[in-house]
PDB file of C-alpha atoms in Angstrom:
ATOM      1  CA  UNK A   3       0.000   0.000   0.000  1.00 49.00           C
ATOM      2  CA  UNK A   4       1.751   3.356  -1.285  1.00 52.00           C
ATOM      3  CA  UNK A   5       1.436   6.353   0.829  1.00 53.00           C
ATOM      4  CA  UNK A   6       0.265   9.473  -0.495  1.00 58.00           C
ATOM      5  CA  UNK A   7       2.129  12.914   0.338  1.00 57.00           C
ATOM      6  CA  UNK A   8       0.003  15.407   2.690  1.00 59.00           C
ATOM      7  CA  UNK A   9      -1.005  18.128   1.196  1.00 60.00           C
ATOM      8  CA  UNK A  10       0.122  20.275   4.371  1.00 59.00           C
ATOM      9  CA  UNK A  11       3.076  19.154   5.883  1.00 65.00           C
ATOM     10  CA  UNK A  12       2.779  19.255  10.068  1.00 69.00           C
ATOM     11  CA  UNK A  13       5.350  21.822   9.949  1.00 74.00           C
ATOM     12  CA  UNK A  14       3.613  24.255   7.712  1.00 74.00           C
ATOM     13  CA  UNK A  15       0.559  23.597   9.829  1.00 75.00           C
ATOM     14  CA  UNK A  16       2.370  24.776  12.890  1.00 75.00           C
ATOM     15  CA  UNK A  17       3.325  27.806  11.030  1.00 77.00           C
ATOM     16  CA  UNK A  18      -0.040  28.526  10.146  1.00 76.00           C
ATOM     17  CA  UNK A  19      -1.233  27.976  13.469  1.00 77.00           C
ATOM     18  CA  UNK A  20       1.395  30.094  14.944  1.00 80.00           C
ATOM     19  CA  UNK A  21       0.694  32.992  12.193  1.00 80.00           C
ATOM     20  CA  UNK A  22      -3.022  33.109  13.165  1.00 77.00           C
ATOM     21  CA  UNK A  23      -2.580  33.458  16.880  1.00 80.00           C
ATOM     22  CA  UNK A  24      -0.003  35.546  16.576  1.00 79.00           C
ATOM     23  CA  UNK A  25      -2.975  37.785  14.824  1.00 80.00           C
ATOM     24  CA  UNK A  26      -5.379  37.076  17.271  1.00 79.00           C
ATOM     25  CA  UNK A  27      -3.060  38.505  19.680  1.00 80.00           C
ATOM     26  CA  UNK A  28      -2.278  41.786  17.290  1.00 79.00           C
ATOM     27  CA  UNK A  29      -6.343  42.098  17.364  1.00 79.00           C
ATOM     28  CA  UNK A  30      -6.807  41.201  21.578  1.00 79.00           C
ATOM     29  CA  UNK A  31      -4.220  44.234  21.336  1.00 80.00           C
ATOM     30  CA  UNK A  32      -5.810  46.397  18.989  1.00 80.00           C
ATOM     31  CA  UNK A  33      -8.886  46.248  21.280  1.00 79.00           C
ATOM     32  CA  UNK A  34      -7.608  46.602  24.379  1.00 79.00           C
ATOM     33  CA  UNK A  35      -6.214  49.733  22.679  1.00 81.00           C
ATOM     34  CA  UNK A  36      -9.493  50.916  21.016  1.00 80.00           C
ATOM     35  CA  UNK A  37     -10.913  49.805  24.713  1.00 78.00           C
ATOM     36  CA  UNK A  38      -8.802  51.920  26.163  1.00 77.00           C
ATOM     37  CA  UNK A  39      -9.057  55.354  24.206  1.00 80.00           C
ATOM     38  CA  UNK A  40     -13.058  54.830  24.232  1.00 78.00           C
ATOM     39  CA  UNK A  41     -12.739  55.054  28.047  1.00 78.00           C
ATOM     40  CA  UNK A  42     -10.641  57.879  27.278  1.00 78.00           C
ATOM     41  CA  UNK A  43     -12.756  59.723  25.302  1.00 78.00           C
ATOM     42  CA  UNK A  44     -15.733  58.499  27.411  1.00 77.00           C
ATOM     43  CA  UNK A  45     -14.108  60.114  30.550  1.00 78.00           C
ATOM     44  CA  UNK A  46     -13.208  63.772  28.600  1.00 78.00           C
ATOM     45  CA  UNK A  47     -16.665  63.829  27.292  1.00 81.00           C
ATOM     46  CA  UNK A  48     -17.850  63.206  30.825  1.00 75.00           C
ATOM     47  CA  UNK A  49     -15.674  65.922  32.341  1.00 77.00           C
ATOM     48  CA  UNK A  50     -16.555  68.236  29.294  1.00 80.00           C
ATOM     49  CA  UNK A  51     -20.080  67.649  30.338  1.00 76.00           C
ATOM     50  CA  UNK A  52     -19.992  68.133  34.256  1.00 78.00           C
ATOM     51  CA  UNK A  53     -17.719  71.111  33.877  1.00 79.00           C
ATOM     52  CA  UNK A  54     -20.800  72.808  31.224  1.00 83.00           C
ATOM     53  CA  UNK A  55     -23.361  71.458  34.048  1.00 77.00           C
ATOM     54  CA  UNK A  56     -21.285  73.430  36.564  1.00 80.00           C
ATOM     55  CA  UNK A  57     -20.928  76.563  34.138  1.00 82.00           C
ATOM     56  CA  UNK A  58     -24.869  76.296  33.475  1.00 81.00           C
ATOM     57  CA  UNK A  59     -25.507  76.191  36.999  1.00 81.00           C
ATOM     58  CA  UNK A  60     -23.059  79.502  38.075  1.00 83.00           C
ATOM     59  CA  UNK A  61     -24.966  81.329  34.819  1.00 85.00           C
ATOM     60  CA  UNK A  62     -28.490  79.973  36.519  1.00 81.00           C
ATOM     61  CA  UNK A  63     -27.312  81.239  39.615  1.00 84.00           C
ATOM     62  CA  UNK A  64     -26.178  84.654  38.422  1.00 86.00           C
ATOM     63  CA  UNK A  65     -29.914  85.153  36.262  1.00 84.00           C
ATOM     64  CA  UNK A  66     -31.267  84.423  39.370  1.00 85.00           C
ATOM     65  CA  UNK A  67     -29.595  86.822  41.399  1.00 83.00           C
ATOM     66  CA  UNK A  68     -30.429  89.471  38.127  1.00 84.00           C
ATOM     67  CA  UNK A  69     -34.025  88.505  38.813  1.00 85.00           C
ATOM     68  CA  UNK A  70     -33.805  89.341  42.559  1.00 84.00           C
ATOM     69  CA  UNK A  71     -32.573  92.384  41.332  1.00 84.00           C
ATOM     70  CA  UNK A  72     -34.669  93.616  38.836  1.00 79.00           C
ATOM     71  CA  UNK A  73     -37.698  92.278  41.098  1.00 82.00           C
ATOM     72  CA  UNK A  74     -36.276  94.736  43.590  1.00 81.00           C
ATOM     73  CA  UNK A  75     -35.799  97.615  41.752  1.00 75.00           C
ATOM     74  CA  UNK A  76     -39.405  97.274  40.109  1.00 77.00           C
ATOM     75  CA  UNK A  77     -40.629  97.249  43.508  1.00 82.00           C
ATOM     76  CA  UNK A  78     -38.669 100.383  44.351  1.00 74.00           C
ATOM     77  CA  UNK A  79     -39.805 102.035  40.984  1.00 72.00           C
ATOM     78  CA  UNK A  80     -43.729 101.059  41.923  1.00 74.00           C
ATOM     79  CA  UNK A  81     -43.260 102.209  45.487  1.00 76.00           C
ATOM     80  CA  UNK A  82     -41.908 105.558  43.988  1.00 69.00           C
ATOM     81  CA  UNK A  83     -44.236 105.575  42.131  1.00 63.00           C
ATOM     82  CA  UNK A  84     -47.178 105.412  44.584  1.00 70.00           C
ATOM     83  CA  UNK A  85     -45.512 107.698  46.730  1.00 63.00           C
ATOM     84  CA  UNK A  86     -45.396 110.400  44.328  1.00 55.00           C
ATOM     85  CA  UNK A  87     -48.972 109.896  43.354  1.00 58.00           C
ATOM     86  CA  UNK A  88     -49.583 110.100  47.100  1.00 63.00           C
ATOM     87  CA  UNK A  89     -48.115 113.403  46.852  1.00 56.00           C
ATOM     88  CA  UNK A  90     -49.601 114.993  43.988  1.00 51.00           C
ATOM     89  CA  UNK A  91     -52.895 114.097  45.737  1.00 57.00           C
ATOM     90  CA  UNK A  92     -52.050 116.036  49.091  1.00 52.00           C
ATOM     91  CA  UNK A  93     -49.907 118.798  47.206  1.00 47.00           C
ATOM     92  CA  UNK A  94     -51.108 121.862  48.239  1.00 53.00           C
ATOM     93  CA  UNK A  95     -53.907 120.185  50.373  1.00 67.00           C
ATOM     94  CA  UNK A  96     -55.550 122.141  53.199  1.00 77.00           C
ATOM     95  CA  UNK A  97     -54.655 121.003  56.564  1.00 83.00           C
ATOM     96  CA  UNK A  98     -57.393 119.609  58.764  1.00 89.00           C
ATOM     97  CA  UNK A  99     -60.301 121.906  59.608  1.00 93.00           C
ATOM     98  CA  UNK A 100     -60.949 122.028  63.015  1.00 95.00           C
ATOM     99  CA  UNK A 101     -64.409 121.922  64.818  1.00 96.00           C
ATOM    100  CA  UNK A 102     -65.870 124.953  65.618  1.00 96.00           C
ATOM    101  CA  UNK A 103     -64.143 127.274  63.234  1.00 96.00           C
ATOM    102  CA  UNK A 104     -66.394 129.638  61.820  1.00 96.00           C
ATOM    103  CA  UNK A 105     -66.410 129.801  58.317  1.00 95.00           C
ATOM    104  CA  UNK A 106     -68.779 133.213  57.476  1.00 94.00           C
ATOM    105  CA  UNK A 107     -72.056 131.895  59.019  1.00 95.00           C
ATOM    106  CA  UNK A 108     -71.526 128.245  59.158  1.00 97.00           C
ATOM    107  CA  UNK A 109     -69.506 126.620  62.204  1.00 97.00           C
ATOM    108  CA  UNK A 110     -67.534 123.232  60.976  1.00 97.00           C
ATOM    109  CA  UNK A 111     -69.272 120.692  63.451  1.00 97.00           C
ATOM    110  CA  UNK A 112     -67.472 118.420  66.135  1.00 97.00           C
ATOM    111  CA  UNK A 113     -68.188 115.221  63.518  1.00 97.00           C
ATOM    112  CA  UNK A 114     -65.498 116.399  60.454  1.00 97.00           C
ATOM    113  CA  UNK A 115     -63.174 114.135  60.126  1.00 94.00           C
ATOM    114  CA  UNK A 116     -60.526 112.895  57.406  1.00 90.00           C
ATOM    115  CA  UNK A 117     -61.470 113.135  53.311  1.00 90.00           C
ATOM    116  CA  UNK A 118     -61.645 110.095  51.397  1.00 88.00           C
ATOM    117  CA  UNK A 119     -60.315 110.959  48.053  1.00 89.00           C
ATOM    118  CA  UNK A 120     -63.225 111.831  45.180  1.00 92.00           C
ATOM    119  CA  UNK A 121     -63.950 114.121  42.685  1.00 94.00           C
ATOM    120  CA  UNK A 122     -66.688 116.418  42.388  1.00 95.00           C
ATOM    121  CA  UNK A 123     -67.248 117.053  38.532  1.00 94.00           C
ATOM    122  CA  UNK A 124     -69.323 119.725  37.605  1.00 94.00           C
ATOM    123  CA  UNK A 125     -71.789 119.288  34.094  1.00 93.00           C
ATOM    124  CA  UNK A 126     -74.114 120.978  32.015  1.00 91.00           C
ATOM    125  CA  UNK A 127     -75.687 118.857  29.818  1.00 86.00           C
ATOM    126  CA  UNK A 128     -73.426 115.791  28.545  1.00 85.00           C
ATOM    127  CA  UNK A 129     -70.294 118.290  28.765  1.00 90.00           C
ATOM    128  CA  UNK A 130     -68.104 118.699  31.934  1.00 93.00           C
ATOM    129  CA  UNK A 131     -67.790 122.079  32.761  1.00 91.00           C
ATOM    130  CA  UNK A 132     -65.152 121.735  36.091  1.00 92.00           C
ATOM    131  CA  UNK A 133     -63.855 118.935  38.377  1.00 93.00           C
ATOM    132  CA  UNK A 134     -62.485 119.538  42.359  1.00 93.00           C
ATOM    133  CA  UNK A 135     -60.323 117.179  43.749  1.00 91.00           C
ATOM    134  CA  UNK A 136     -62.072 116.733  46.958  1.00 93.00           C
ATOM    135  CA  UNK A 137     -58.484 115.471  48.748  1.00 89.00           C
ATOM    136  CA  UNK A 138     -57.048 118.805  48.822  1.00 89.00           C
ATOM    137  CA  UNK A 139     -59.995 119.787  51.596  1.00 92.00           C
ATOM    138  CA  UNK A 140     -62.237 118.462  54.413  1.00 95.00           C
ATOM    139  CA  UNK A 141     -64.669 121.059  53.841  1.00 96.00           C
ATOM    140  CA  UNK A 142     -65.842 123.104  50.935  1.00 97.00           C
ATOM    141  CA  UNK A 143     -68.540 126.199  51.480  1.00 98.00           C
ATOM    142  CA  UNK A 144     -70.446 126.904  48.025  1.00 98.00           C
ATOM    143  CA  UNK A 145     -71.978 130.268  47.223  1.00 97.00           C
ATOM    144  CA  UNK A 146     -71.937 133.378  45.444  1.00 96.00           C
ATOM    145  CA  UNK A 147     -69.491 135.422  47.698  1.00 95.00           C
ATOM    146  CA  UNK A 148     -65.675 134.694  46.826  1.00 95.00           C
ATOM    147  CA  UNK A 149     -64.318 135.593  50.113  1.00 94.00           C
ATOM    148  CA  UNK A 150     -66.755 133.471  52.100  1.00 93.00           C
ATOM    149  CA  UNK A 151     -66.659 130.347  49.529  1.00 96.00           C
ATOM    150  CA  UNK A 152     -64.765 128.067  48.262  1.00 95.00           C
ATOM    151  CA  UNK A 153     -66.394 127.049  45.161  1.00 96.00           C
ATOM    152  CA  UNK A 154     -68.319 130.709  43.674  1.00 95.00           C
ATOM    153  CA  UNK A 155     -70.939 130.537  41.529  1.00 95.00           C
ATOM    154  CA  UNK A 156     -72.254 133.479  39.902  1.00 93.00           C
ATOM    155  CA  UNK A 157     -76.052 133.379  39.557  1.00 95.00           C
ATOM    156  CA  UNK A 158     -79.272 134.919  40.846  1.00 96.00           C
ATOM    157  CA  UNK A 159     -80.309 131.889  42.551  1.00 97.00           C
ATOM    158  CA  UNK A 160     -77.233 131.080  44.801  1.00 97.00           C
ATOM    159  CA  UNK A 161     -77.084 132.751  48.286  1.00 97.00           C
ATOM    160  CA  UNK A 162     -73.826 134.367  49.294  1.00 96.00           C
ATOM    161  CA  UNK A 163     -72.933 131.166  51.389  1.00 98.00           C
ATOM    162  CA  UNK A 164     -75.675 128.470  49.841  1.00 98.00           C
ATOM    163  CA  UNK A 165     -74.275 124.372  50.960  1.00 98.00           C
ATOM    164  CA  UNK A 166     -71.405 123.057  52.001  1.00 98.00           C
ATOM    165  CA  UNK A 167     -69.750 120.149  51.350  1.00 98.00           C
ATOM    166  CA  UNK A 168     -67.507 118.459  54.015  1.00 97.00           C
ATOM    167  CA  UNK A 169     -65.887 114.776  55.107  1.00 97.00           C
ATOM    168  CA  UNK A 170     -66.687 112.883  58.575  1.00 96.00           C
ATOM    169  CA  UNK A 171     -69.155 111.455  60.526  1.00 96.00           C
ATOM    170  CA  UNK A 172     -72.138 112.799  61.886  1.00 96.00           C
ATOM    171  CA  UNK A 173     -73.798 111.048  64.850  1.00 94.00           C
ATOM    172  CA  UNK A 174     -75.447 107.204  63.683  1.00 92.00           C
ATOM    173  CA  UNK A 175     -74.070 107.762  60.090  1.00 94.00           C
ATOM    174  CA  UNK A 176     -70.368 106.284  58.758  1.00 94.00           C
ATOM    175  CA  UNK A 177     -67.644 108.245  57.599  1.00 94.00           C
ATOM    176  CA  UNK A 178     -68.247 110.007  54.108  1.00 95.00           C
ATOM    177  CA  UNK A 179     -68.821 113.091  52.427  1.00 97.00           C
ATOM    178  CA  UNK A 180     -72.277 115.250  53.366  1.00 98.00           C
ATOM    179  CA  UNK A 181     -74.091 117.952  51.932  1.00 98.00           C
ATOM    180  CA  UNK A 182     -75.809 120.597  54.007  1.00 98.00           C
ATOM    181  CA  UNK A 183     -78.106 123.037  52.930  1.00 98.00           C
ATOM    182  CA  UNK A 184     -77.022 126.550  55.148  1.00 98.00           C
ATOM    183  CA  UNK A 185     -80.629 127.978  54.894  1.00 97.00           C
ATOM    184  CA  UNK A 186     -80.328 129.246  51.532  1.00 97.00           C
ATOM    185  CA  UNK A 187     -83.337 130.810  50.245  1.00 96.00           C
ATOM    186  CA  UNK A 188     -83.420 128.825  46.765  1.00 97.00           C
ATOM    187  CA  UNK A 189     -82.803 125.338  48.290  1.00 97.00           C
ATOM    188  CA  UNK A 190     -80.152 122.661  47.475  1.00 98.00           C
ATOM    189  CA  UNK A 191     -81.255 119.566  45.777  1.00 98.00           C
ATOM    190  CA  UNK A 192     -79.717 116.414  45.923  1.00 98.00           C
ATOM    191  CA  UNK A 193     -80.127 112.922  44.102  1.00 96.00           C
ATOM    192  CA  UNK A 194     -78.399 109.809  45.064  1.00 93.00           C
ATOM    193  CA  UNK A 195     -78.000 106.717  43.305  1.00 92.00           C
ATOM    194  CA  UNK A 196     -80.870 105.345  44.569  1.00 90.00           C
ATOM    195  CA  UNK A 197     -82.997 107.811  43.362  1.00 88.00           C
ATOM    196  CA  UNK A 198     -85.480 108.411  40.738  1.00 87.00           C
ATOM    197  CA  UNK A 199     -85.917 112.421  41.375  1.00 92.00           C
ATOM    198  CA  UNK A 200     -83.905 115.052  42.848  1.00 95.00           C
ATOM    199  CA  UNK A 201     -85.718 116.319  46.593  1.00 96.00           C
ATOM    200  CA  UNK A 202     -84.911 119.543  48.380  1.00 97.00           C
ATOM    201  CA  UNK A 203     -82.572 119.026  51.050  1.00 97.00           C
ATOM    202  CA  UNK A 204     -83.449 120.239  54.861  1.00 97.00           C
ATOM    203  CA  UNK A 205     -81.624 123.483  56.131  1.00 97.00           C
ATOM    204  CA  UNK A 206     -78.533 122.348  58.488  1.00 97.00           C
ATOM    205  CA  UNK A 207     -78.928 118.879  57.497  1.00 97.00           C
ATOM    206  CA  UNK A 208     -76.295 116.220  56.721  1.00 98.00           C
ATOM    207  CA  UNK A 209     -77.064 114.115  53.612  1.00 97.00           C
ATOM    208  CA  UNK A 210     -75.034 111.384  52.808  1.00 96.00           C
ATOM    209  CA  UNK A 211     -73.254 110.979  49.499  1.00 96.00           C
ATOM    210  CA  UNK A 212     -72.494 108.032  48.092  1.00 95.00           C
ATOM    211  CA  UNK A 213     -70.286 107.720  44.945  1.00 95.00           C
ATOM    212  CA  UNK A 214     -72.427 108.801  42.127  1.00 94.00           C
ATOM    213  CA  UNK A 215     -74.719 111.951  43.804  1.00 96.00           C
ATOM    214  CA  UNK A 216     -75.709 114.161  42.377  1.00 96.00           C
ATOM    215  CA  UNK A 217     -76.268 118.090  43.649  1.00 98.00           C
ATOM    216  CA  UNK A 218     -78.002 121.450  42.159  1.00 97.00           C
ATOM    217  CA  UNK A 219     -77.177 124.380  43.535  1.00 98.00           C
ATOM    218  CA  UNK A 220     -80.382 126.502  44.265  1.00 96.00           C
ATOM    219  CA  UNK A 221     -81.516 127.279  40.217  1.00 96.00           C
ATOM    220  CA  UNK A 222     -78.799 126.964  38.868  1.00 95.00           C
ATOM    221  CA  UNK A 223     -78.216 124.656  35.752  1.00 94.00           C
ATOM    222  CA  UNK A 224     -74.838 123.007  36.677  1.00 95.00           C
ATOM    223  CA  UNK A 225     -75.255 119.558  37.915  1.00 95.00           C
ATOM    224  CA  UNK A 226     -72.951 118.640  40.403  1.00 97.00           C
ATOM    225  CA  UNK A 227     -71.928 114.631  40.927  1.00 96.00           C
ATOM    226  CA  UNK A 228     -69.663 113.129  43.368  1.00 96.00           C
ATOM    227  CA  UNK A 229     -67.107 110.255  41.645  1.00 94.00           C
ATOM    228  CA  UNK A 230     -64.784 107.526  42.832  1.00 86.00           C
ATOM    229  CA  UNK A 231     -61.367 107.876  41.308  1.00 67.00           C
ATOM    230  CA  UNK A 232     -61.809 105.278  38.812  1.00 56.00           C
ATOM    231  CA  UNK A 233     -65.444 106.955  37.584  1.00 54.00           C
ATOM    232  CA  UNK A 234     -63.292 110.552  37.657  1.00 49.00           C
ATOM    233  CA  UNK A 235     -60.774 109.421  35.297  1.00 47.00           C
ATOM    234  CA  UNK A 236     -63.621 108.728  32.769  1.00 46.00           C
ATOM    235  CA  UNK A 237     -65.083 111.930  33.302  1.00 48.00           C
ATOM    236  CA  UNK A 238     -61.770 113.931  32.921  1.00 49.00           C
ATOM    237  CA  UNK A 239     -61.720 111.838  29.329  1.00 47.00           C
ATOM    238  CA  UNK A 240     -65.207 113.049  28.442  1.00 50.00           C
ATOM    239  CA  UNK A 241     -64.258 116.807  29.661  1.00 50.00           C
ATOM    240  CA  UNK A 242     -61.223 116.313  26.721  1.00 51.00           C
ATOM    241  CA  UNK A 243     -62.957 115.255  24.447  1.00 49.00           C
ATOM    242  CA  UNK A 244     -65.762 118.027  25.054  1.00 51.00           C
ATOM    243  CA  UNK A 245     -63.024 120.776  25.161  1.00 50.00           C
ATOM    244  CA  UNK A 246     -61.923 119.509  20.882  1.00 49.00           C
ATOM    245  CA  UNK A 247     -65.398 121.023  20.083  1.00 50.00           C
ATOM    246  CA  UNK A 248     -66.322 124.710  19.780  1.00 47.00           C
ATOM    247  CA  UNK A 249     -66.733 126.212  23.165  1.00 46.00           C
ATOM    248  CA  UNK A 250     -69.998 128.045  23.696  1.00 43.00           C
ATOM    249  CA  UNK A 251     -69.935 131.035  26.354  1.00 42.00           C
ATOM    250  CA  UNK A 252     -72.585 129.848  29.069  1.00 43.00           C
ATOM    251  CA  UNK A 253     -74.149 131.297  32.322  1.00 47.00           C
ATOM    252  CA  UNK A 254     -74.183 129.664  35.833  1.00 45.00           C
TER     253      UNK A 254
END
């Protein structure tokens, strides 16, 4: 029996086998290499990333303390703000009228007391003719004679000292703003809310007035009406927009 030669001799089979895990080791290398610089790269991304956390968190911290800021100073600007509203209200107010001082013939009673602020706006027709800014006083006389008045009007029907006007609290009532007729010989009439028709006040009686009476001076045509602030600044748009048209001379 004749024996063939091997194709691969042992010794070349060795070789082989010695060539391929000789490459198996290059490649075990080759990763633990490529392991080893994706840990590295792993790890620089992870410090890139804590060190923008840490950069994101000092630039939260610093908006925040802008916001404390800003939050302060608009706080400052609105209390400012009030204040000097607060002042242009009592500019130039009157100081408090005391009880018992005689104003021509009418003696301010023991009940005035404080102003809540209001405007009186004065109308003829659908036009505004004048507004008062009732904070500047606790007490306002109406009549035709300019030194013993504070509000004049000039007409036939108005006695020299006809109503006044003034802030407190008479006895059972709450603090407001009342109207008293001072015996006038035309007669104050008054209209509140409430009301349907204007009545003829009593002489050297208190009436109440609530936000939104209304007040004629004996015969005369200008309609007198006690606002809130809010109402006012509607009525101060209506007197603008009145003043654009032609301005007609009128009497009292």
């Amino acid at each position: 029996m004749s024996l063939e030669k091997p194709l691969v001799t042992v010794l070349e089979m060795e070789s082989l086998l010695e060539r391929v895990e000789a490459r198996a080791r290059d490649c075990e290398t080759q990763r633990l290499q490529l392991s080893g610089q994706a840990a590295l790269l792993e790890s620089e991304w992870l410090l890139k990333t804590e060190a923008m956390i840490r950069e994101l968190k000092a630039m939260s911290r610093e908006l925040e303390g802008e916001k404390s800021r800003l939050a302060t100073a608009q706080e400052g600007l609105h209390e400012a703000a009030a204040s000097a509203a607060k002042r242009r209200k009592t500019e130039g107010s009157h100081p408090r009228t005391a009880p018992g001082t005689t104003l021509g013939k009418f003696v301010v009673p023991e009940w005035i007391d404080g102003r809540t602020p209001a405007t009186l706006v004065a109308s003829k027709g659908d036009k505004t003719v004048a507004t008062l800014d009732l904070a500047k006083r606790d007490c306002f006389v109406f009549g035709r004679q300019p030194e013993l008045c504070h509000v004049t009007l000039d007409h036939a029907s108005v006695s020299r000292q006809h109503a006044v006007l003034l802030h407190g609290a008479p006895p059972e009532s709450r603090h407001g703003w009342f109207l008293i007729d001072l015996g006038s010989a035309h007669g104050t009439l008054i209209q509140t809310p409430s009301s349907d028709d204007m009545k003829r006040c009593r002489p050297d009686t208190p009436y109440a007035l609530p936000f939104g009476t209304s007040f004629k001076i004996g015969k005369s045509s200008r309609l007198y009406t006690l606002l809130c602030e809010s109402e006012s600044e509607t009525a101060a748009a209506q007197k603008n927009k009145s003043a654009e048209a032609p301005k007609k001379r009128e009497r009292s």
